[in-house]
Amino acid sequence: MRSLLVRNPIAIGVFWVIVYLVIVLLPLLILLLYPPAANVGRGFWLDFSVALGFIGLAMMAMQFALTARIRLIEASYGIDLILQFHRYTSVVAFLFILVHPIILFIDNPKTLQLLNFFHAPWRARAAVIATLALILMVVTSIGRKRLKIPYEPWCMAHGILATVSVGFGLSHALGVGHYLGLFWERTVWIGIVLITLWLLVYVRLVKPLFMLRKPYLVEAVIPQRGDVWNLVLQPRGHVGIHFQPGQFAWITLQISPFRMREHPFSIVSSAERPERIEFGIKAVGDFTKTIKDVAPGTKAFVDGPYGVFMTDRYEDSAGFVFIAGGIGITPILSMLVTLADRHDERPLHLIYGSKTWGNITYRQELSALTDKLDLTIVYVLRNPPKDWSGETGYIDKQLLQRYLPKRPATRNYFICAVPKMMDQIELALHESGVPVTHVHLEHFNLV
Ligand SMILES: Cc1cc2nc3c(=O)[nH]c(=O)nc-3n(C[C@H](O)[C@H](O)[C@H](O)COP(=O)(O)OP(=O)(O)OC[C@H]3O[C@@H](n4cnc5c(N)ncnc54)[C@H](O)[C@@H]3O)c2cc1C
């Protein structure tokens, strides 16, 4: 079983889905197998509503596992897919939890009295607090950009609201107790409480502690074209992280990792030289605009590597096609320099969209790589100079078909760009005969 899981990523993926379903449905399965003795006459709608509440609550507790960056799980899907799953399952859990009391109120209008916060028993108050926290969490998450809530305060509030919601939800379930009379029913819920608590301790204390024990120092900050800065880090007193080309890490600069103000960046340097890792950072916002002023010798912490956007997963591929837009070149450059260090002889294509010739990030480095690799580069400029004879505009199906290899299905394709461009290119590749399983995407906008 174990060797099957190690060798086969699809089997690992299916394995984690089964684990998730078992944990989420276990409380319900136990209830079905061993219904409470005093359950006779409680009615279908009451039982149904409780079932929805149980599934919703177990799903909410599992959200802590989905966002804890557990490497074993992350390595099967990639963080963007896990966060996508986190978003969708949150909405489903939210609906289950919301429908749970609504059914109760319709089935037995007297239960509406439980909403009277000052006179209701504490277990009902716990449910009200959990639901309000959940509503606030969903509204601020879906509307974060529209409400103009900056990422970091939102992230902190999200964590607090999730803890409040799940904590009070679990107290409500344990407090009602009717369905938790049996040993196994109680054991499952206590297990869920303990897993949730452990995940909180792991994310907030254990992981930062590990990072603290493995610090890095900024060796240099090197300006690049296109308002990008290479942040060069050296491990201090340890060997650094071993990563695969194309992966990324969460960086904390200057402050303690316990403050949890970290940002994700793709590693841009070669995986064959982990003793000195580089990140290419584009100045776009509050944090990234400060990179150029970071002094050599500044302390840094690295949580990683993460991600499944990497050529190493497709050793059997006849060659690779990379499609980058702007700063999306960073993970791709790491894959290219690593392939060059390994003297890889397979045919490689890079289609790279930029605004102008002057701001093509890493143009010199890419040009040098054409001497070491069988690499064809196609630059696509939105604002080309007058004497430009190359490709212009946006990367679309017609442009792709001019450069795709003769048998497109024999290659693997890596796309990293803004979301709209990635969607269009993905569609164009499928329409050009590239199987879905051969197209790999890296999203820089996780949240
Ligand atoms: C897997 C991955 C790899 C990335 N690789 C690179 C790279 O190689 N080079 C590069 O320049 N950028 C990369 N990014 C994007 C980079 O993380 C954001 O540009 C940066 O965090 C923005 O921070 P800011 O404070 O400067 O900008 P802000 O203006 O505060 O934020 C802009 C947007 O970036 C996102 N963001 C902000 N802070 C965080 C955070 N702490 N965690 C996650 N998202 C955040 C939010 O959606 C926010 O709305 C990557 C992102 C991801 C998810």
Short mmCIF file of C-alpha atoms and ligand atoms in Angstrom, two decimals, residues 144-145 151-152 248 250 262-266 280-282 284-289 327 330-331 442-447, ligand 1:
data_model
loop_
_atom_site.label_atom_id
_atom_site.label_comp_id
_atom_site.label_asym_id
_atom_site.label_seq_id
_atom_site.Cartn_x
_atom_site.Cartn_y
_atom_site.Cartn_z
CA ARG A 144 -12.30 41.12 0.85
CA LYS A 145 -11.22 42.94 -2.30
CA TYR A 151 -4.50 41.08 3.16
CA GLU A 152 -2.68 40.92 6.50
CA PHE A 248 8.08 28.32 -3.82
CA TRP A 250 6.99 31.63 2.36
CA GLU A 262 5.02 35.98 5.58
CA HIS A 263 4.76 36.19 1.80
CA PRO A 264 5.02 33.42 -0.82
CA PHE A 265 7.67 33.69 -3.56
CA SER A 266 8.92 31.22 -6.15
CA GLY A 280 12.81 37.33 -7.84
CA ILE A 281 10.38 39.81 -6.30
CA LYS A 282 8.33 42.35 -8.24
CA VAL A 284 3.69 45.66 -6.40
CA GLY A 285 2.54 46.46 -2.85
CA ASP A 286 3.37 47.35 0.76
CA PHE A 287 5.82 44.49 1.36
CA THR A 288 7.32 43.95 -2.07
CA LYS A 289 8.08 47.67 -2.51
CA ILE A 327 6.89 38.03 -13.09
CA THR A 330 10.45 33.17 -11.77
CA PRO A 331 9.54 29.47 -11.28
CA GLU A 442 1.04 28.22 -10.99
CA HIS A 443 -1.24 30.89 -9.52
CA PHE A 444 0.41 33.86 -7.81
CA ASN A 445 -2.92 35.13 -6.49
CA LEU A 446 -3.85 32.47 -3.95
CA VAL A 447 -6.15 34.76 -1.98
C1 LIG B 1 2.77 30.39 -5.09
C2 LIG B 1 3.13 31.86 -5.24
C3 LIG B 1 4.34 32.21 -5.78
C4 LIG B 1 4.66 33.55 -5.96
N1 LIG B 1 5.86 33.88 -6.50
C5 LIG B 1 6.17 35.17 -6.69
C6 LIG B 1 7.44 35.52 -7.27
O1 LIG B 1 8.27 34.68 -7.60
N2 LIG B 1 7.70 36.83 -7.43
C7 LIG B 1 6.80 37.82 -7.07
O2 LIG B 1 7.12 38.99 -7.23
N3 LIG B 1 5.60 37.51 -6.53
C8 LIG B 1 5.27 36.21 -6.33
N4 LIG B 1 4.06 35.90 -5.76
C9 LIG B 1 3.13 37.00 -5.41
C10 LIG B 1 3.53 37.65 -4.08
O3 LIG B 1 3.36 36.73 -3.02
C11 LIG B 1 2.65 38.87 -3.82
O4 LIG B 1 2.87 39.77 -4.87
C12 LIG B 1 3.05 39.56 -2.53
O5 LIG B 1 2.78 38.73 -1.42
C13 LIG B 1 2.26 40.85 -2.42
O6 LIG B 1 2.52 41.45 -1.17
P1 LIG B 1 2.50 43.05 -0.97
O7 LIG B 1 2.32 43.33 0.47
O8 LIG B 1 3.69 43.67 -1.62
O9 LIG B 1 1.28 43.49 -1.85
P2 LIG B 1 -0.21 43.88 -1.42
O10 LIG B 1 -0.59 45.04 -2.26
O11 LIG B 1 -0.38 43.97 0.04
O12 LIG B 1 -0.99 42.59 -1.89
C14 LIG B 1 -1.36 42.39 -3.21
C15 LIG B 1 -2.09 41.04 -3.25
O13 LIG B 1 -1.13 40.00 -3.04
C16 LIG B 1 -1.71 38.98 -2.23
N5 LIG B 1 -0.93 38.90 -0.97
C17 LIG B 1 -0.50 39.92 -0.21
N6 LIG B 1 0.15 39.48 0.86
C18 LIG B 1 0.11 38.13 0.79
C19 LIG B 1 0.59 37.08 1.62
N7 LIG B 1 1.24 37.35 2.74
N8 LIG B 1 0.35 35.81 1.25
C20 LIG B 1 -0.32 35.53 0.11
N9 LIG B 1 -0.80 36.46 -0.72
C21 LIG B 1 -0.59 37.75 -0.39
C22 LIG B 1 -3.14 39.37 -1.93
O14 LIG B 1 -4.00 38.78 -2.91
C23 LIG B 1 -3.13 40.86 -2.12
O15 LIG B 1 -4.41 41.33 -2.48
C24 LIG B 1 3.73 34.57 -5.57
C25 LIG B 1 2.52 34.20 -5.00
C26 LIG B 1 2.23 32.87 -4.84
C27 LIG B 1 0.91 32.50 -4.22
#
